[in-house]
Amino acid sequence: MNSIKKNFLEGLENSFFGQLRKILVASHRMTSKFISESQIPIQVDQLPVFMAIYLHENLSQQEVANTLCRDKASVKRTISNLEKNGLVTIKPNPVDKRANQVSLTKEGEHAVHLINEVINKVDHTLREIATTDLDQLTNSLKTLADNMIAGLPDLQYDHHCQPIKHS
């Protein structure tokens, strides 16, 4: 490996983004392990879509995509997998026949409770292995995120990411 690549990789490894990447990879693996042990028929990458459906009943697939800043095709694939696993149901929207409404099944509602247990287990595990105060770290990350959004107006609005409109 040439010295330019080596310097780049060392710089990346020691940067904020390098550390953030390591945390994301480790937390993804840990959460995947705990979900598998709990026998929940869901993948970590499907959780944002699943939880958006849980938090906002009867969303259209487009509303889920807008809320999560994801393209409709990837959200549709995720929802189809969640439906195959019996966690959600897709029904035609009674008002707009072009749209579908997605909601949790009884199995999906049960999975929410299991996912909450997984979240608590991850939090407990992190508290056991953390060498620093996890609450302090969480508050620091929240402050950083809030300051980034407030300090960079372009981050405050993304035309692809739209809040859910409640009627």
mmCIF file of N, CA and C in Angstrom, residues 72-162:
data_model
loop_
_atom_site.group_PDB
_atom_site.id
_atom_site.type_symbol
_atom_site.label_atom_id
_atom_site.label_comp_id
_atom_site.label_asym_id
_atom_site.label_seq_id
_atom_site.Cartn_x
_atom_site.Cartn_y
_atom_site.Cartn_z
ATOM 1 N N LYS A 72 -38.845 5.427 -2.765
ATOM 2 C CA LYS A 72 -40.060 4.623 -2.630
ATOM 3 C C LYS A 72 -39.814 3.146 -2.960
ATOM 4 N N ALA A 73 -38.956 2.871 -3.938
ATOM 5 C CA ALA A 73 -38.700 1.481 -4.342
ATOM 6 C C ALA A 73 -38.078 0.674 -3.206
ATOM 7 N N SER A 74 -37.103 1.253 -2.496
ATOM 8 C CA SER A 74 -36.468 0.503 -1.400
ATOM 9 C C SER A 74 -37.443 0.306 -0.246
ATOM 10 N N VAL A 75 -38.273 1.306 0.016
ATOM 11 C CA VAL A 75 -39.287 1.180 1.072
ATOM 12 C C VAL A 75 -40.306 0.109 0.681
ATOM 13 N N LYS A 76 -40.695 0.091 -0.586
ATOM 14 C CA LYS A 76 -41.663 -0.914 -1.041
ATOM 15 C C LYS A 76 -41.101 -2.326 -0.875
ATOM 16 N N ARG A 77 -39.812 -2.523 -1.210
ATOM 17 C CA ARG A 77 -39.187 -3.844 -1.017
ATOM 18 C C ARG A 77 -39.190 -4.239 0.457
ATOM 19 N N THR A 78 -38.851 -3.284 1.318
ATOM 20 C CA THR A 78 -38.827 -3.566 2.759
ATOM 21 C C THR A 78 -40.223 -3.926 3.251
ATOM 22 N N ILE A 79 -41.213 -3.156 2.840
ATOM 23 C CA ILE A 79 -42.593 -3.421 3.268
ATOM 24 C C ILE A 79 -43.060 -4.782 2.762
ATOM 25 N N SER A 80 -42.686 -5.139 1.539
ATOM 26 C CA SER A 80 -43.048 -6.463 1.003
ATOM 27 C C SER A 80 -42.440 -7.575 1.846
ATOM 28 N N ASN A 81 -41.184 -7.406 2.258
ATOM 29 C CA ASN A 81 -40.549 -8.399 3.135
ATOM 30 C C ASN A 81 -41.225 -8.456 4.497
ATOM 31 N N LEU A 82 -41.571 -7.306 5.042
ATOM 32 C CA LEU A 82 -42.270 -7.284 6.332
ATOM 33 C C LEU A 82 -43.635 -7.963 6.215
ATOM 34 N N GLU A 83 -44.302 -7.774 5.078
ATOM 35 C CA GLU A 83 -45.598 -8.425 4.850
ATOM 36 C C GLU A 83 -45.418 -9.940 4.740
ATOM 37 N N LYS A 84 -44.392 -10.382 4.012
ATOM 38 C CA LYS A 84 -44.124 -11.827 3.877
ATOM 39 C C LYS A 84 -43.861 -12.467 5.236
ATOM 40 N N ASN A 85 -43.248 -11.698 6.136
ATOM 41 C CA ASN A 85 -42.958 -12.209 7.478
ATOM 42 C C ASN A 85 -44.127 -12.026 8.443
ATOM 43 N N GLY A 86 -45.257 -11.556 7.932
ATOM 44 C CA GLY A 86 -46.465 -11.448 8.747
ATOM 45 C C GLY A 86 -46.480 -10.279 9.730
ATOM 46 N N LEU A 87 -45.601 -9.293 9.528
ATOM 47 C CA LEU A 87 -45.522 -8.180 10.485
ATOM 48 C C LEU A 87 -46.394 -6.994 10.098
ATOM 49 N N VAL A 88 -46.684 -6.835 8.799
ATOM 50 C CA VAL A 88 -47.519 -5.723 8.344
ATOM 51 C C VAL A 88 -48.549 -6.229 7.358
ATOM 52 N N THR A 89 -49.556 -5.422 7.183
ATOM 53 C CA THR A 89 -50.565 -5.698 6.180
ATOM 54 C C THR A 89 -50.672 -4.478 5.269
ATOM 55 N N ILE A 90 -50.928 -4.719 3.997
ATOM 56 C CA ILE A 90 -51.069 -3.653 3.010
ATOM 57 C C ILE A 90 -52.498 -3.699 2.493
ATOM 58 N N LYS A 91 -53.158 -2.557 2.608
ATOM 59 C CA LYS A 91 -54.548 -2.459 2.146
ATOM 60 C C LYS A 91 -54.696 -1.238 1.252
ATOM 61 N N PRO A 92 -55.634 -1.294 0.305
ATOM 62 C CA PRO A 92 -55.878 -0.102 -0.513
ATOM 63 C C PRO A 92 -56.407 1.045 0.362
ATOM 64 N N ASN A 93 -55.971 2.234 0.057
ATOM 65 C CA ASN A 93 -56.472 3.424 0.757
ATOM 66 C C ASN A 93 -57.916 3.634 0.323
ATOM 67 N N PRO A 94 -58.859 3.735 1.277
ATOM 68 C CA PRO A 94 -60.262 3.874 0.900
ATOM 69 C C PRO A 94 -60.570 5.200 0.190
ATOM 70 N N VAL A 95 -59.752 6.211 0.402
ATOM 71 C CA VAL A 95 -59.979 7.529 -0.195
ATOM 72 C C VAL A 95 -59.231 7.672 -1.523
ATOM 73 N N ASP A 96 -57.968 7.247 -1.541
ATOM 74 C CA ASP A 96 -57.128 7.372 -2.724
ATOM 75 C C ASP A 96 -56.768 5.974 -3.220
ATOM 76 N N LYS A 97 -57.445 5.511 -4.230
ATOM 77 C CA LYS A 97 -57.264 4.145 -4.732
ATOM 78 C C LYS A 97 -55.879 3.912 -5.329
ATOM 79 N N ARG A 98 -55.136 4.995 -5.608
ATOM 80 C CA ARG A 98 -53.785 4.844 -6.150
ATOM 81 C C ARG A 98 -52.776 4.492 -5.066
ATOM 82 N N ALA A 99 -53.146 4.720 -3.809
ATOM 83 C CA ALA A 99 -52.210 4.524 -2.699
ATOM 84 C C ALA A 99 -52.630 3.326 -1.847
ATOM 85 N N ASN A 100 -51.668 2.768 -1.161
ATOM 86 C CA ASN A 100 -51.916 1.697 -0.195
ATOM 87 C C ASN A 100 -51.655 2.226 1.201
ATOM 88 N N GLN A 101 -52.323 1.636 2.171
ATOM 89 C CA GLN A 101 -52.063 1.933 3.574
ATOM 90 C C GLN A 101 -51.376 0.732 4.192
ATOM 91 N N VAL A 102 -50.386 1.017 5.013
ATOM 92 C CA VAL A 102 -49.628 -0.052 5.654
ATOM 93 C C VAL A 102 -49.848 0.044 7.151
ATOM 94 N N SER A 103 -50.137 -1.092 7.769
ATOM 95 C CA SER A 103 -50.317 -1.111 9.225
ATOM 96 C C SER A 103 -49.770 -2.423 9.777
ATOM 97 N N LEU A 104 -49.557 -2.436 11.087
ATOM 98 C CA LEU A 104 -49.025 -3.630 11.740
ATOM 99 C C LEU A 104 -50.103 -4.682 11.915
ATOM 100 N N THR A 105 -49.689 -5.932 11.838
ATOM 101 C CA THR A 105 -50.554 -7.051 12.191
ATOM 102 C C THR A 105 -50.415 -7.294 13.698
ATOM 103 N N LYS A 106 -51.136 -8.272 14.202
ATOM 104 C CA LYS A 106 -50.978 -8.655 15.619
ATOM 105 C C LYS A 106 -49.547 -9.120 15.871
ATOM 106 N N GLU A 107 -48.991 -9.885 14.925
ATOM 107 C CA GLU A 107 -47.593 -10.323 15.054
ATOM 108 C C GLU A 107 -46.653 -9.129 15.057
ATOM 109 N N GLY A 108 -46.960 -8.128 14.242
ATOM 110 C CA GLY A 108 -46.153 -6.915 14.204
ATOM 111 C C GLY A 108 -46.196 -6.167 15.516
ATOM 112 N N GLU A 109 -47.391 -6.085 16.109
ATOM 113 C CA GLU A 109 -47.526 -5.419 17.413
ATOM 114 C C GLU A 109 -46.739 -6.163 18.484
ATOM 115 N N HIS A 110 -46.759 -7.489 18.415
ATOM 116 C CA HIS A 110 -45.965 -8.282 19.365
ATOM 117 C C HIS A 110 -44.473 -8.046 19.135
ATOM 118 N N ALA A 111 -44.081 -7.945 17.869
ATOM 119 C CA ALA A 111 -42.671 -7.709 17.536
ATOM 120 C C ALA A 111 -42.186 -6.375 18.099
ATOM 121 N N VAL A 112 -43.068 -5.378 18.170
ATOM 122 C CA VAL A 112 -42.689 -4.080 18.741
ATOM 123 C C VAL A 112 -42.221 -4.260 20.182
ATOM 124 N N HIS A 113 -42.937 -5.070 20.933
ATOM 125 C CA HIS A 113 -42.552 -5.312 22.336
ATOM 126 C C HIS A 113 -41.209 -6.038 22.411
ATOM 127 N N LEU A 114 -41.005 -7.002 21.522
ATOM 128 C CA LEU A 114 -39.733 -7.724 21.495
ATOM 129 C C LEU A 114 -38.582 -6.797 21.084
ATOM 130 N N ILE A 115 -38.849 -5.921 20.122
ATOM 131 C CA ILE A 115 -37.831 -4.956 19.687
ATOM 132 C C ILE A 115 -37.479 -4.018 20.826
ATOM 133 N N ASN A 116 -38.472 -3.600 21.584
ATOM 134 C CA ASN A 116 -38.210 -2.744 22.750
ATOM 135 C C ASN A 116 -37.307 -3.469 23.747
ATOM 136 N N GLU A 117 -37.521 -4.758 23.940
ATOM 137 C CA GLU A 117 -36.649 -5.542 24.816
ATOM 138 C C GLU A 117 -35.226 -5.596 24.258
ATOM 139 N N VAL A 118 -35.103 -5.730 22.936
ATOM 140 C CA VAL A 118 -33.781 -5.735 22.298
ATOM 141 C C VAL A 118 -33.093 -4.390 22.519
ATOM 142 N N ILE A 119 -33.831 -3.296 22.335
ATOM 143 C CA ILE A 119 -33.264 -1.958 22.551
ATOM 144 C C ILE A 119 -32.762 -1.821 23.980
ATOM 145 N N ASN A 120 -33.543 -2.299 24.939
ATOM 146 C CA ASN A 120 -33.116 -2.247 26.342
ATOM 147 C C ASN A 120 -31.887 -3.116 26.585
ATOM 148 N N LYS A 121 -31.826 -4.271 25.914
ATOM 149 C CA LYS A 121 -30.672 -5.156 26.066
ATOM 150 C C LYS A 121 -29.418 -4.518 25.474
ATOM 151 N N VAL A 122 -29.552 -3.870 24.320
ATOM 152 C CA VAL A 122 -28.410 -3.167 23.716
ATOM 153 C C VAL A 122 -27.940 -2.061 24.660
ATOM 154 N N ASP A 123 -28.882 -1.277 25.175
ATOM 155 C CA ASP A 123 -28.535 -0.186 26.090
ATOM 156 C C ASP A 123 -27.831 -0.728 27.337
ATOM 157 N N HIS A 124 -28.351 -1.803 27.888
ATOM 158 C CA HIS A 124 -27.739 -2.419 29.079
ATOM 159 C C HIS A 124 -26.321 -2.912 28.768
ATOM 160 N N THR A 125 -26.170 -3.556 27.613
ATOM 161 C CA THR A 125 -24.855 -4.059 27.213
ATOM 162 C C THR A 125 -23.864 -2.905 27.030
ATOM 163 N N LEU A 126 -24.315 -1.829 26.397
ATOM 164 C CA LEU A 126 -23.442 -0.672 26.209
ATOM 165 C C LEU A 126 -23.024 -0.073 27.546
ATOM 166 N N ARG A 127 -23.950 -0.021 28.482
ATOM 167 C CA ARG A 127 -23.624 0.528 29.803
ATOM 168 C C ARG A 127 -22.601 -0.345 30.526
ATOM 169 N N GLU A 128 -22.652 -1.651 30.288
ATOM 170 C CA GLU A 128 -21.686 -2.556 30.914
ATOM 171 C C GLU A 128 -20.285 -2.404 30.333
ATOM 172 N N ILE A 129 -20.196 -2.145 29.044
ATOM 173 C CA ILE A 129 -18.882 -2.100 28.410
ATOM 174 C C ILE A 129 -18.330 -0.689 28.233
ATOM 175 N N ALA A 130 -19.163 0.309 28.445
ATOM 176 C CA ALA A 130 -18.718 1.695 28.244
ATOM 177 C C ALA A 130 -17.680 2.081 29.289
ATOM 178 N N THR A 131 -16.639 2.750 28.807
ATOM 179 C CA THR A 131 -15.615 3.249 29.733
ATOM 180 C C THR A 131 -15.884 4.703 30.086
ATOM 181 N N THR A 132 -16.939 5.243 29.544
ATOM 182 C CA THR A 132 -17.331 6.618 29.833
ATOM 183 C C THR A 132 -18.808 6.621 30.197
ATOM 184 N N ASP A 133 -19.289 7.710 30.706
ATOM 185 C CA ASP A 133 -20.687 7.833 31.082
ATOM 186 C C ASP A 133 -21.540 7.871 29.814
ATOM 187 N N LEU A 134 -22.339 6.844 29.611
ATOM 188 C CA LEU A 134 -23.132 6.732 28.394
ATOM 189 C C LEU A 134 -24.167 7.850 28.284
ATOM 190 N N ASP A 135 -24.745 8.263 29.402
ATOM 191 C CA ASP A 135 -25.711 9.367 29.365
ATOM 192 C C ASP A 135 -25.033 10.660 28.916
ATOM 193 N N GLN A 136 -23.841 10.910 29.410
ATOM 194 C CA GLN A 136 -23.088 12.100 29.019
ATOM 195 C C GLN A 136 -22.745 12.042 27.527
ATOM 196 N N LEU A 137 -22.315 10.878 27.061
ATOM 197 C CA LEU A 137 -21.993 10.712 25.652
ATOM 198 C C LEU A 137 -23.230 10.921 24.787
ATOM 199 N N THR A 138 -24.357 10.352 25.184
ATOM 200 C CA THR A 138 -25.603 10.508 24.440
ATOM 201 C C THR A 138 -26.004 11.974 24.366
ATOM 202 N N ASN A 139 -25.915 12.681 25.497
ATOM 203 C CA ASN A 139 -26.256 14.108 25.509
ATOM 204 C C ASN A 139 -25.299 14.915 24.626
ATOM 205 N N SER A 140 -24.023 14.565 24.633
ATOM 206 C CA SER A 140 -23.046 15.252 23.778
ATOM 207 C C SER A 140 -23.364 15.029 22.304
ATOM 208 N N LEU A 141 -23.728 13.803 21.939
ATOM 209 C CA LEU A 141 -24.079 13.514 20.551
ATOM 210 C C LEU A 141 -25.352 14.249 20.136
ATOM 211 N N LYS A 142 -26.318 14.334 21.039
ATOM 212 C CA LYS A 142 -27.547 15.074 20.744
ATOM 213 C C LYS A 142 -27.230 16.552 20.520
ATOM 214 N N THR A 143 -26.403 17.121 21.389
ATOM 215 C CA THR A 143 -26.012 18.523 21.243
ATOM 216 C C THR A 143 -25.288 18.739 19.917
ATOM 217 N N LEU A 144 -24.380 17.838 19.579
ATOM 218 C CA LEU A 144 -23.646 17.938 18.317
ATOM 219 C C LEU A 144 -24.614 17.908 17.137
ATOM 220 N N ALA A 145 -25.548 16.961 17.139
ATOM 221 C CA ALA A 145 -26.517 16.852 16.047
ATOM 222 C C ALA A 145 -27.374 18.114 15.950
ATOM 223 N N ASP A 146 -27.871 18.599 17.082
ATOM 224 C CA ASP A 146 -28.694 19.821 17.090
ATOM 225 C C ASP A 146 -27.902 21.013 16.566
ATOM 226 N N ASN A 147 -26.648 21.140 16.998
ATOM 227 C CA ASN A 147 -25.813 22.259 16.560
ATOM 228 C C ASN A 147 -25.475 22.166 15.070
ATOM 229 N N MET A 148 -25.258 20.954 14.583
ATOM 230 C CA MET A 148 -24.987 20.786 13.156
ATOM 231 C C MET A 148 -26.181 21.238 12.331
ATOM 232 N N ILE A 149 -27.365 20.833 12.741
ATOM 233 C CA ILE A 149 -28.572 21.199 11.994
ATOM 234 C C ILE A 149 -28.830 22.694 12.090
ATOM 235 N N ALA A 150 -28.681 23.277 13.302
ATOM 236 C CA ALA A 150 -28.906 24.711 13.485
ATOM 237 C C ALA A 150 -27.848 25.544 12.759
ATOM 238 N N GLY A 151 -26.618 25.061 12.724
ATOM 239 C CA GLY A 151 -25.529 25.822 12.120
ATOM 240 C C GLY A 151 -25.440 25.709 10.616
ATOM 241 N N LEU A 152 -26.089 24.724 10.059
ATOM 242 C CA LEU A 152 -26.065 24.519 8.614
ATOM 243 C C LEU A 152 -27.493 24.484 8.089
ATOM 244 N N PRO A 153 -28.022 25.645 7.712
ATOM 245 C CA PRO A 153 -29.438 25.721 7.302
ATOM 246 C C PRO A 153 -29.815 24.732 6.202
ATOM 247 N N ASP A 154 -28.863 24.362 5.351
ATOM 248 C CA ASP A 154 -29.178 23.406 4.286
ATOM 249 C C ASP A 154 -29.572 22.036 4.838
ATOM 250 N N LEU A 155 -29.151 21.719 6.074
ATOM 251 C CA LEU A 155 -29.507 20.445 6.678
ATOM 252 C C LEU A 155 -30.918 20.457 7.266
ATOM 253 N N GLN A 156 -31.481 21.635 7.447
ATOM 254 C CA GLN A 156 -32.789 21.733 8.098
ATOM 255 C C GLN A 156 -33.921 21.307 7.177
ATOM 256 N N TYR A 157 -33.717 21.439 5.876
ATOM 257 C CA TYR A 157 -34.786 21.074 4.960
ATOM 258 C C TYR A 157 -34.217 20.295 3.791
ATOM 259 N N ASP A 158 -34.806 19.192 3.525
ATOM 260 C CA ASP A 158 -34.452 18.388 2.373
ATOM 261 C C ASP A 158 -35.760 18.077 1.666
ATOM 262 N N HIS A 159 -35.877 18.460 0.411
ATOM 263 C CA HIS A 159 -37.156 18.281 -0.284
ATOM 264 C C HIS A 159 -37.544 16.819 -0.422
ATOM 265 N N HIS A 160 -36.615 15.894 -0.204
ATOM 266 C CA HIS A 160 -36.942 14.474 -0.245
ATOM 267 C C HIS A 160 -37.483 13.989 1.097
ATOM 268 N N CYS A 161 -37.224 14.721 2.162
ATOM 269 C CA CYS A 161 -37.614 14.312 3.498
ATOM 270 C C CYS A 161 -38.722 15.235 3.996
ATOM 271 N N GLN A 162 -39.895 14.699 4.093
ATOM 272 C CA GLN A 162 -41.029 15.517 4.475
ATOM 273 C C GLN A 162 -41.691 14.917 5.707
#
